[in-house]
Amino acid sequence: MVGGGHGGIEVATWLRRQKYAGDVALLCGEGVLPYQRPPLSKEALISPESPAPLPLRQRALLDRAGIELVFSRVVAVDRTSHTVQLDDGSKRTYEHLVLATGATPRGEDLSGRLGGRWHRLHTFDDAQGLWADIASANTVTVLGGGVIGLEVAAAARGHGVAVDVVEASERAMARMVSPATSERLAAVHLAHDVRLHFDSTITTVRGDKPYVVHLADGQRLNADVLLAAIGSAPNDTLARMSGLTVDGGIIVDSCLRTVDHSVYAIGDCARFPAGNATIRLESVQNAVDQARHVANVIATGNDHPCRAVPWFWSRQYGSMVQIAGYGDTDEDVVDDHGDGGFSVFAFDREQITIVESFNRPSDHALARRLLRGGRPIAPRELRDLGFYRPIGHAPTSQQTSRAASRAGDRAFSVTATE
Amino acid sequence: MARVTFVHADGVEEVCTVDDEESIMEIATTQGIDGIVAECGGNMMCATCHVYLALVEQGPFPPVSVYEDAMLAETASPRTAESRLSCQLIVHGDTDVRVRLPESQL
């Protein structure tokens, strides 16, 4: 496994669970034991005092299971000789290679382009640096109203810090959720005094702590801390250099194999077929599901398509947003009783594709179970299937695709294949 | 040092000990107990860290919250009065507890 994130370590441990008898090595370029990433953007789970990240598996367990940890970066793959070259100069051979290289947050060039010192959130060290700065800040400006930006905004408000969120699109988490869920999320943030700037971009940043952030519409914001949370790009350079097909992620088939059938790609770095499109998902759940699939294929030798139903969650101010499924939608059925929770059921030509639940975890769990079952579900069936009585009916004006462009492929982005 | 005994569905027992405050789910996943999946990493977003905890042993733990209750309605193995999500069961000090694992989590 190349990459010591959620996906890489899950392949390793799942291989052993499937009684795989071969050698298993996990190549961790980050140089530390694989750790939990979701807490990095959330309140209370990390603080400047946190001495170390939360490990995904104990070292002793990995040793016992015969999983070798190698704290080196892979610099080259020679697919002809089945060899990887590490940055410490050594080489290793493989029978199966799993690329689980993840993604890197965009915005590396922001400091140079706009001015100011921009944080990005990727590693535990990034998170420590960010939260240390937020702890002594009065104001934070977050560029990007996606899931990471909003989670950090919520956590920062928990520390009593004033927050501005600047988002280029017209709504919150636009690439992941329906307008109804965006609206509720925005309302929750507004209720916590977050200043949301939609349809808005930053032209320049001047000064220093506080920085003065200039928006395109002329507004100026003061910020002690700047965070760029504008999506991420797949780490597919190694694959490209190895001659594998790469196009906004490492291209894999429905079994998660690259064009070289001894090389797999999983998680944030992989672009896989889904209906008539290919998608790349950025979530722990997807990485873990794909990891288990590949481990099963390797351990059993039985090639079969991965049929995991994508799902995702976020917690902001104690509110939970959960999403199950993916795909195009032409109609949303909104079930909202005004009791604080609701679900949005998205359909494409009368068949369910996505269920979003806001503080409605039982709808989410039921949705995942039904979507896993694979039987088509039409809008009229929702009530009988056990969902909380749907009351609203809100056809969207046009066929929309939950998140769209390849340029902005964030979590749950969908791109049509030609 | 706290101690957790995991009783697998086939009756096999495994004992884990822990020095720090940790949830039973975390203990199971970091120490490699099969039978706890914990898809969401302990955020009450899934129901794949389901365990059975005898009512007489539930005293030291907080009661089932509204969210936990909602997720327990969707467990893969049958829910009983003893059903809990192990991510919500934090052990510390000299806790010594015994949980039964369900047949399946998915």
Coordinates of C-alpha atoms in Angstrom, one line a residue:
Chain A
M1 CA 0.0 0.0 0.0
V2 CA 1.3 3.4 -1.0
G3 CA -0.1 5.9 1.5
G4 CA -0.7 5.6 5.2
G5 CA -4.1 7.2 5.5
H6 CA -7.5 5.7 6.3
G7 CA -7.5 3.7 3.0
G8 CA -4.0 2.2 3.1
I9 CA -4.2 0.9 6.7
E10 CA -7.7 -0.5 6.1
V11 CA -6.4 -2.6 3.1
A12 CA -3.6 -3.9 5.3
T13 CA -5.8 -4.9 8.3
W14 CA -8.6 -6.2 6.1
L15 CA -6.1 -8.4 4.2
R16 CA -5.1 -10.0 7.5
R17 CA -8.7 -10.4 8.4
Q18 CA -9.3 -12.2 5.2
K19 CA -6.4 -14.5 6.2
Y20 CA -4.1 -13.2 3.4
A21 CA -0.8 -15.0 4.0
G22 CA 1.6 -12.9 1.9
D23 CA 3.8 -10.1 3.1
V24 CA 1.9 -6.8 3.8
A25 CA 3.8 -3.5 3.8
L26 CA 2.3 -0.1 4.4
L27 CA 4.4 2.8 3.0
C28 CA 3.6 5.9 5.1
G29 CA 5.1 8.9 3.4
E30 CA 3.9 11.2 6.2
G31 CA 6.3 9.4 8.6
V32 CA 3.8 8.7 11.4
L33 CA 1.4 5.9 12.4
P34 CA -1.8 6.3 10.4
Y35 CA -4.2 8.5 12.3
Q36 CA -7.8 9.8 12.4
R37 CA -8.3 12.7 10.0
P38 CA -11.9 13.7 10.5
P39 CA -11.3 15.2 14.0
L40 CA -8.8 17.7 12.5
S41 CA -11.5 20.1 11.3
K42 CA -13.9 19.7 14.3
E43 CA -14.4 21.3 17.6
A44 CA -12.9 20.1 20.8
L45 CA -11.3 17.0 19.3
I46 CA -8.1 18.7 18.7
S47 CA -6.4 21.5 20.6
P48 CA -2.9 23.0 20.9
E49 CA -2.4 20.7 23.8
S50 CA -3.2 17.6 21.9
P51 CA 0.3 15.9 21.9
A52 CA -0.4 13.4 19.2
P53 CA -3.0 12.4 16.6
L54 CA -5.4 9.6 17.4
P55 CA -4.0 6.4 15.9
L56 CA -6.3 4.3 13.7
R57 CA -4.6 1.1 14.9
Q58 CA -2.1 0.5 17.6
R59 CA 1.4 -0.2 16.6
A60 CA 1.3 -3.5 18.7
L61 CA -1.7 -4.7 16.7
L62 CA 0.0 -4.0 13.4
D63 CA 3.2 -5.8 14.6
R64 CA 1.1 -8.8 15.8
A65 CA -0.7 -8.9 12.5
G66 CA 2.6 -9.0 10.6
I67 CA 1.9 -5.6 8.9
E68 CA 5.2 -3.9 8.1
L69 CA 5.2 -0.1 8.4
V70 CA 7.7 1.7 6.3
F71 CA 8.0 5.4 6.9
S72 CA 9.3 6.4 3.5
R73 CA 7.9 8.1 0.5
V74 CA 7.6 6.3 -2.9
V75 CA 9.4 8.2 -5.6
A76 CA 8.9 5.8 -8.5
V77 CA 7.1 2.7 -9.6
D78 CA 8.5 0.4 -12.2
R79 CA 5.6 -1.7 -13.3
T80 CA 7.7 -3.9 -15.6
S81 CA 9.9 -5.2 -12.7
H82 CA 7.1 -4.8 -10.1
T83 CA 9.3 -2.6 -8.1
V84 CA 8.8 0.6 -6.1
Q85 CA 11.6 3.0 -5.3
L86 CA 11.6 4.7 -1.9
D87 CA 13.1 8.1 -1.0
D88 CA 15.6 6.4 1.3
G89 CA 17.1 4.8 -1.7
S90 CA 15.8 1.3 -1.1
K91 CA 13.6 -0.7 -3.4
R92 CA 10.8 -3.1 -2.8
T93 CA 9.0 -5.6 -5.0
Y94 CA 5.3 -6.2 -5.1
E95 CA 2.8 -8.7 -6.4
H96 CA -0.1 -6.3 -5.8
L97 CA 0.3 -2.5 -5.4
V98 CA -2.5 -0.4 -3.9
L99 CA -2.2 3.4 -4.5
A100 CA -3.9 5.1 -1.6
T101 CA -2.1 8.4 -2.0
G102 CA -5.0 10.7 -1.0
A103 CA -5.4 14.3 -2.1
T104 CA -3.8 17.7 -1.3
P105 CA -5.7 20.8 -0.4
R106 CA -5.8 23.4 -3.1
G107 CA -4.6 26.9 -2.5
E108 CA -0.9 26.5 -2.2
D109 CA -0.5 29.6 -4.2
L110 CA -2.9 31.8 -2.3
S111 CA -0.3 33.5 -0.1
G112 CA 1.6 34.5 -3.2
R113 CA -1.4 35.4 -5.2
L114 CA -3.5 37.3 -2.6
G115 CA -1.0 38.1 0.2
G116 CA -1.3 37.1 3.8
R117 CA -0.4 33.7 5.4
W118 CA -2.9 31.1 4.5
H119 CA -3.5 28.0 6.5
R120 CA -4.6 24.8 4.7
L121 CA -5.8 21.8 6.5
H122 CA -4.5 18.4 5.6
T123 CA -2.2 16.9 8.2
F124 CA -2.2 16.7 12.0
D125 CA 0.6 19.3 12.0
D126 CA -1.5 21.6 9.9
A127 CA -4.4 21.3 12.3
Q128 CA -2.2 22.0 15.3
G129 CA -0.8 25.1 13.6
L130 CA -4.3 26.3 12.7
W131 CA -5.9 25.7 16.1
A132 CA -2.9 27.3 17.9
D133 CA -3.4 30.4 15.8
I134 CA -7.2 30.4 16.3
A135 CA -6.7 30.1 20.1
S136 CA -5.1 33.5 20.1
A137 CA -7.3 35.1 17.4
N138 CA -10.2 37.5 17.5
T139 CA -11.2 37.0 13.9
V140 CA -10.8 34.3 11.3
T141 CA -11.6 34.4 7.6
V142 CA -12.3 31.1 5.9
L143 CA -12.2 31.0 2.1
G144 CA -14.5 28.2 1.0
G145 CA -18.0 27.4 2.3
G146 CA -17.7 23.6 1.8
V147 CA -17.6 21.0 4.5
I148 CA -14.1 21.7 5.8
G149 CA -14.6 25.5 5.9
L150 CA -17.9 25.2 7.7
E151 CA -16.7 22.7 10.2
V152 CA -13.8 24.9 11.1
A153 CA -16.1 27.9 11.2
A154 CA -18.3 26.1 13.7
A155 CA -15.4 25.0 15.8
A156 CA -13.9 28.5 15.8
R157 CA -17.2 30.0 17.0
G158 CA -17.0 27.4 19.8
H159 CA -13.8 29.2 20.8
G160 CA -15.6 32.5 20.7
V161 CA -13.7 33.7 17.6
A162 CA -15.5 35.9 15.0
V163 CA -15.7 34.1 11.7
D164 CA -16.2 35.3 8.1
V165 CA -16.8 32.6 5.4
V166 CA -16.2 33.7 1.8
E167 CA -17.7 31.4 -0.7
A168 CA -17.6 31.8 -4.5
S169 CA -20.9 29.9 -5.1
E170 CA -24.3 31.1 -4.0
R171 CA -24.8 28.6 -1.2
A172 CA -23.3 26.4 1.5
M173 CA -21.7 23.1 0.7
A174 CA -23.1 23.6 -2.8
R175 CA -21.2 20.7 -4.4
M176 CA -22.5 18.2 -1.9
V177 CA -26.0 19.0 -0.8
S178 CA -29.3 20.2 -2.1
P179 CA -30.5 23.8 -1.8
A180 CA -32.8 22.9 1.1
T181 CA -29.9 21.5 3.1
S182 CA -27.6 24.4 2.1
E183 CA -30.3 26.8 3.4
R184 CA -30.6 25.1 6.8
L185 CA -26.8 24.9 7.2
A186 CA -26.5 28.6 6.4
A187 CA -29.3 29.4 8.9
V188 CA -27.5 27.4 11.6
H189 CA -24.2 29.3 11.0
L190 CA -26.0 32.7 10.9
A191 CA -27.7 31.8 14.2
H192 CA -24.1 31.4 15.6
D193 CA -23.2 34.8 14.2
V194 CA -21.0 33.5 11.4
R195 CA -20.8 36.1 8.6
L196 CA -21.5 34.3 5.4
H197 CA -20.4 35.9 2.1
F198 CA -21.8 34.0 -0.8
D199 CA -21.1 34.8 -4.5
S200 CA -18.0 36.4 -3.2
T201 CA -14.3 36.3 -3.9
I202 CA -11.2 37.8 -2.3
T203 CA -9.2 40.2 -4.4
T204 CA -6.3 40.9 -2.1
V205 CA -5.1 40.6 1.5
R206 CA -3.1 43.5 3.1
G207 CA -1.5 44.1 6.4
D208 CA -0.7 41.5 9.1
K209 CA -2.6 40.3 12.1
P210 CA -5.1 41.6 11.6
Y211 CA -5.0 41.1 7.9
V212 CA -7.4 43.2 5.9
V213 CA -9.2 41.0 3.4
H214 CA -10.6 42.8 0.4
L215 CA -13.6 41.3 -1.2
A216 CA -14.5 41.8 -4.9
D217 CA -17.7 43.7 -3.9
G218 CA -15.6 46.3 -2.0
Q219 CA -16.1 44.9 1.5
R220 CA -13.2 44.7 3.9
L221 CA -12.8 42.1 6.6
N222 CA -10.4 42.0 9.4
A223 CA -8.8 38.6 10.1
D224 CA -6.1 37.3 12.4
V225 CA -6.2 33.9 10.8
L226 CA -6.7 33.0 7.2
L227 CA -7.8 29.5 6.2
A228 CA -8.1 28.2 2.6
A229 CA -10.7 25.4 2.4
I230 CA -11.3 25.3 -1.3
G231 CA -11.2 21.6 -2.1
S232 CA -8.3 19.4 -2.9
A233 CA -6.6 17.8 -5.8
P234 CA -5.9 14.1 -6.2
N235 CA -2.3 12.9 -5.5
D236 CA -1.9 11.2 -8.9
T237 CA 1.6 12.3 -10.0
L238 CA 3.2 9.0 -9.0
A239 CA 0.6 7.1 -11.1
R240 CA 1.1 9.5 -14.0
M241 CA 4.8 9.0 -13.9
S242 CA 4.3 5.3 -13.8
G243 CA 2.4 5.4 -17.1
L244 CA -1.0 4.7 -15.6
T245 CA -4.1 6.5 -16.9
V246 CA -4.7 9.7 -14.9
D247 CA -7.5 12.2 -15.6
G248 CA -8.5 14.2 -12.5
G249 CA -7.6 11.2 -10.4
I250 CA -6.2 7.8 -11.1
I251 CA -8.6 6.0 -13.5
V252 CA -9.7 2.6 -12.2
D253 CA -12.4 0.1 -13.4
S254 CA -15.4 -1.0 -11.3
C255 CA -13.1 -3.5 -9.5
L256 CA -10.8 -0.5 -8.6
R257 CA -8.0 -1.8 -10.8
T258 CA -5.9 0.5 -13.0
V259 CA -5.1 -0.4 -16.5
D260 CA -2.3 -2.5 -14.9
H261 CA -4.2 -5.2 -13.2
S262 CA -1.7 -5.7 -10.5
V263 CA -2.1 -2.0 -9.5
Y264 CA -5.2 -0.7 -7.7
A265 CA -6.2 2.8 -6.6
I266 CA -8.6 3.7 -3.8
G267 CA -9.9 6.6 -1.9
D268 CA -9.4 10.3 -2.6
C269 CA -6.9 9.7 -5.4
A270 CA -9.1 7.3 -7.4
R271 CA -11.6 8.1 -10.1
F272 CA -14.0 5.2 -10.7
P273 CA -17.0 4.5 -12.9
A274 CA -20.5 5.3 -11.5
G275 CA -23.3 4.9 -14.0
N276 CA -22.5 6.9 -17.1
A277 CA -20.0 9.0 -15.3
T278 CA -16.7 8.6 -13.4
I279 CA -16.5 10.1 -9.9
R280 CA -13.8 10.7 -7.4
L281 CA -15.0 10.9 -3.8
E282 CA -13.2 12.5 -0.9
S283 CA -14.3 10.9 2.3
V284 CA -13.1 8.4 4.9
Q285 CA -16.1 6.2 4.3
N286 CA -15.3 5.9 0.6
A287 CA -11.6 5.2 1.3
V288 CA -12.5 2.5 3.8
D289 CA -15.2 0.8 1.7
Q290 CA -12.8 0.7 -1.3
A291 CA -10.0 -0.5 0.8
R292 CA -12.0 -3.5 2.0
H293 CA -13.1 -4.3 -1.5
V294 CA -9.5 -4.3 -2.8
A295 CA -8.4 -6.4 0.2
N296 CA -11.1 -8.9 -0.6
V297 CA -10.1 -9.1 -4.2
I298 CA -6.5 -9.6 -3.4
A299 CA -7.1 -12.1 -0.6
T300 CA -9.6 -14.2 -2.5
G301 CA -8.5 -13.7 -6.0
N302 CA -12.1 -13.2 -6.9
D303 CA -12.5 -10.1 -9.1
H304 CA -15.8 -8.4 -8.6
P305 CA -17.2 -4.9 -9.0
C306 CA -17.2 -2.6 -5.9
R307 CA -20.8 -1.8 -5.1
A308 CA -20.4 0.3 -1.9
V309 CA -22.9 3.0 -1.5
P310 CA -21.1 6.3 -0.9
W311 CA -22.0 8.1 2.3
F312 CA -20.7 11.0 4.2
W313 CA -21.4 13.0 7.3
S314 CA -20.5 16.3 8.9
R315 CA -21.2 17.7 12.4
Q316 CA -21.5 21.4 12.9
Y317 CA -22.6 22.9 16.3
G318 CA -24.0 19.5 17.2
S319 CA -26.1 19.4 14.1
M320 CA -25.6 16.3 11.9
V321 CA -25.7 16.3 8.2
Q322 CA -25.6 12.8 6.6
I323 CA -25.6 11.9 3.0
A324 CA -26.1 8.5 1.4
G325 CA -25.8 7.8 -2.3
Y326 CA -24.7 9.9 -5.3
G327 CA -25.7 10.9 -8.8
D328 CA -27.8 13.2 -10.8
T329 CA -31.1 14.6 -9.5
D330 CA -34.1 16.2 -11.2
E331 CA -36.4 16.2 -8.3
D332 CA -36.0 16.7 -4.6
V333 CA -38.6 15.6 -2.0
V334 CA -38.2 17.5 1.1
D335 CA -39.5 16.1 4.4
D336 CA -39.5 18.8 7.0
H337 CA -41.8 18.9 9.9
G338 CA -40.3 22.0 11.4
D339 CA -39.1 20.0 14.3
G340 CA -35.4 20.7 13.7
G341 CA -34.7 17.6 11.6
F342 CA -35.5 16.9 8.0
S343 CA -34.4 14.7 5.1
V344 CA -34.1 15.5 1.4
F345 CA -34.8 12.6 -1.0
A346 CA -33.3 13.2 -4.4
F347 CA -34.5 11.4 -7.5
D348 CA -33.4 11.0 -11.0
R349 CA -36.2 10.0 -13.4
E350 CA -38.3 8.7 -10.5
Q351 CA -35.5 6.7 -9.0
I352 CA -33.9 7.5 -5.7
T353 CA -30.2 8.6 -6.0
I354 CA -29.3 10.5 -2.8
V355 CA -30.8 10.9 0.7
E356 CA -29.6 13.8 2.8
S357 CA -30.5 13.9 6.4
F358 CA -30.3 16.8 8.8
N359 CA -30.5 15.7 12.4
R360 CA -32.5 12.7 11.2
P361 CA -30.0 9.8 11.7
S362 CA -32.6 7.1 11.4
D363 CA -33.6 8.2 7.9
H364 CA -29.9 8.1 7.0
A365 CA -29.4 4.6 8.3
L366 CA -32.5 3.4 6.6
A367 CA -31.5 5.1 3.4
R368 CA -28.1 3.4 3.4
R369 CA -29.7 0.0 3.9
L370 CA -32.1 0.5 1.1
L371 CA -29.6 2.0 -1.3
R372 CA -27.3 -1.0 -0.6
G373 CA -30.1 -3.3 -1.4
G374 CA -30.1 -1.8 -4.9
R375 CA -33.9 -1.9 -5.5
P376 CA -35.1 1.2 -7.4
I377 CA -37.2 3.4 -5.1
A378 CA -39.8 5.9 -6.4
P379 CA -41.0 9.0 -4.6
R380 CA -44.4 7.6 -3.7
E381 CA -42.8 4.7 -1.8
L382 CA -41.0 6.7 0.8
R383 CA -43.7 6.6 3.4
D384 CA -44.3 2.9 3.1
L385 CA -40.6 2.2 3.4
G386 CA -40.5 3.7 6.9
F387 CA -39.2 7.2 6.3
Y388 CA -40.6 10.0 8.4
R389 CA -43.8 11.1 6.6
P390 CA -42.7 13.2 3.6
I391 CA -44.8 16.3 3.3
G392 CA -43.2 18.7 0.9
H393 CA -42.7 18.2 -2.8
A394 CA -40.2 20.6 -4.4
P395 CA -39.3 19.8 -8.1
T396 CA -36.1 21.6 -9.0
S397 CA -36.3 23.8 -12.0
Q398 CA -33.8 21.9 -14.1
Q399 CA -31.7 18.8 -14.2
T400 CA -28.8 19.4 -11.9
S401 CA -25.8 17.4 -11.1
R402 CA -24.5 17.4 -7.5
A403 CA -21.4 19.2 -8.1
A404 CA -20.1 19.5 -11.3
S405 CA -16.9 20.7 -12.8
R406 CA -13.8 18.6 -13.1
A407 CA -11.9 21.7 -12.2
G408 CA -13.6 21.9 -8.9
D409 CA -13.9 18.3 -8.2
R410 CA -14.4 18.3 -4.5
A411 CA -16.1 15.6 -2.5
F412 CA -19.1 14.1 -4.3
S413 CA -18.4 15.8 -7.5
V414 CA -19.8 14.1 -10.5
T415 CA -18.5 14.5 -14.1
A416 CA -20.2 13.0 -17.1
T417 CA -18.1 10.9 -19.3
E418 CA -18.2 11.6 -23.0
Chain B
M1 CA -6.2 0.4 34.4
A2 CA -9.6 -0.4 32.8
R3 CA -10.5 -3.8 31.4
V4 CA -13.0 -4.7 28.7
T5 CA -13.9 -8.3 27.9
F6 CA -15.3 -8.9 24.4
V7 CA -17.4 -11.9 24.0
H8 CA -17.7 -12.9 20.3
A9 CA -20.9 -14.2 18.9
D10 CA -19.3 -17.7 18.9
G11 CA -18.5 -17.4 22.6
V12 CA -14.8 -16.8 22.2
E13 CA -13.6 -14.1 24.7
E14 CA -10.9 -11.5 24.3
V15 CA -9.7 -9.2 27.0
C16 CA -8.3 -5.7 26.4
T17 CA -6.9 -3.3 28.9
V18 CA -6.4 0.4 28.6
D19 CA -4.7 3.1 30.8
D20 CA -6.3 6.2 29.4
E21 CA -10.0 7.2 29.1
E22 CA -11.2 5.5 25.9
S23 CA -14.5 4.4 24.3
I24 CA -15.1 0.6 24.0
M25 CA -15.2 1.2 20.2
E26 CA -11.8 2.8 20.2
I27 CA -10.3 0.0 22.3
A28 CA -11.8 -2.6 19.9
T29 CA -10.6 -0.9 16.7
T30 CA -7.1 0.1 17.8
Q31 CA -6.5 -3.2 19.5
G32 CA -7.9 -5.2 16.6
I33 CA -11.0 -6.9 17.9
D34 CA -13.0 -8.3 15.0
G35 CA -16.7 -7.7 15.2
I36 CA -16.6 -3.9 15.7
V37 CA -16.6 -2.1 12.4
A38 CA -17.1 1.5 13.6
E39 CA -17.5 3.0 10.1
C40 CA -17.9 6.6 11.3
G41 CA -15.1 6.6 13.8
G42 CA -17.2 7.1 16.8
N43 CA -19.5 9.9 15.9
M44 CA -22.9 8.3 16.2
M45 CA -23.3 8.4 12.5
C46 CA -23.6 4.7 11.8
A47 CA -24.6 1.7 13.8
T48 CA -21.6 -0.6 13.2
C49 CA -20.1 -0.6 16.7
H50 CA -23.2 -2.2 18.2
V51 CA -22.6 -4.2 21.3
Y52 CA -24.8 -5.9 23.9
L53 CA -24.2 -4.7 27.5
A54 CA -26.0 -6.3 30.3
L55 CA -28.4 -3.9 32.0
V56 CA -26.8 -4.5 35.4
E57 CA -23.5 -3.3 33.8
Q58 CA -24.9 -0.2 32.3
G59 CA -24.8 1.8 35.6
P60 CA -21.5 3.6 35.1
F61 CA -22.4 4.7 31.5
P62 CA -24.7 7.5 30.4
P63 CA -28.1 6.4 29.3
V64 CA -29.0 6.0 25.6
S65 CA -29.3 9.5 24.0
V66 CA -31.9 10.4 21.4
Y67 CA -29.3 10.1 18.6
E68 CA -28.0 6.8 19.9
D69 CA -31.5 5.5 20.1
A70 CA -32.2 6.5 16.5
M71 CA -29.1 4.8 15.2
L72 CA -29.8 1.6 17.3
A73 CA -33.0 1.3 15.4
E74 CA -30.9 0.5 12.3
T75 CA -28.4 -2.1 13.6
A76 CA -27.7 -5.1 11.4
S77 CA -28.2 -7.6 14.2
P78 CA -31.4 -7.5 16.3
R79 CA -31.7 -4.7 18.8
T80 CA -32.4 -5.7 22.4
A81 CA -32.7 -3.8 25.7
E82 CA -29.0 -4.4 26.1
S83 CA -28.0 -2.8 22.8
R84 CA -25.6 0.1 22.9
L85 CA -23.2 1.8 20.5
S86 CA -19.8 1.1 21.9
C87 CA -18.5 4.5 20.8
Q88 CA -20.7 6.0 23.5
L89 CA -19.3 3.8 26.3
I90 CA -16.3 5.4 27.7
V91 CA -14.2 3.4 30.2
H92 CA -11.6 4.7 32.6
G93 CA -10.2 4.1 36.0
D94 CA -10.9 0.6 37.2
T95 CA -13.9 0.0 35.0
D96 CA -14.2 -3.8 34.3
V97 CA -16.9 -4.5 31.8
R98 CA -18.1 -7.3 29.6
V99 CA -19.8 -6.8 26.3
R100 CA -21.2 -9.2 23.8
L101 CA -20.6 -8.7 20.1
P102 CA -23.5 -9.2 17.6
E103 CA -23.4 -11.7 14.7
S104 CA -22.9 -8.9 12.2
Q105 CA -22.5 -5.1 12.0
L106 CA -23.2 -4.6 8.3

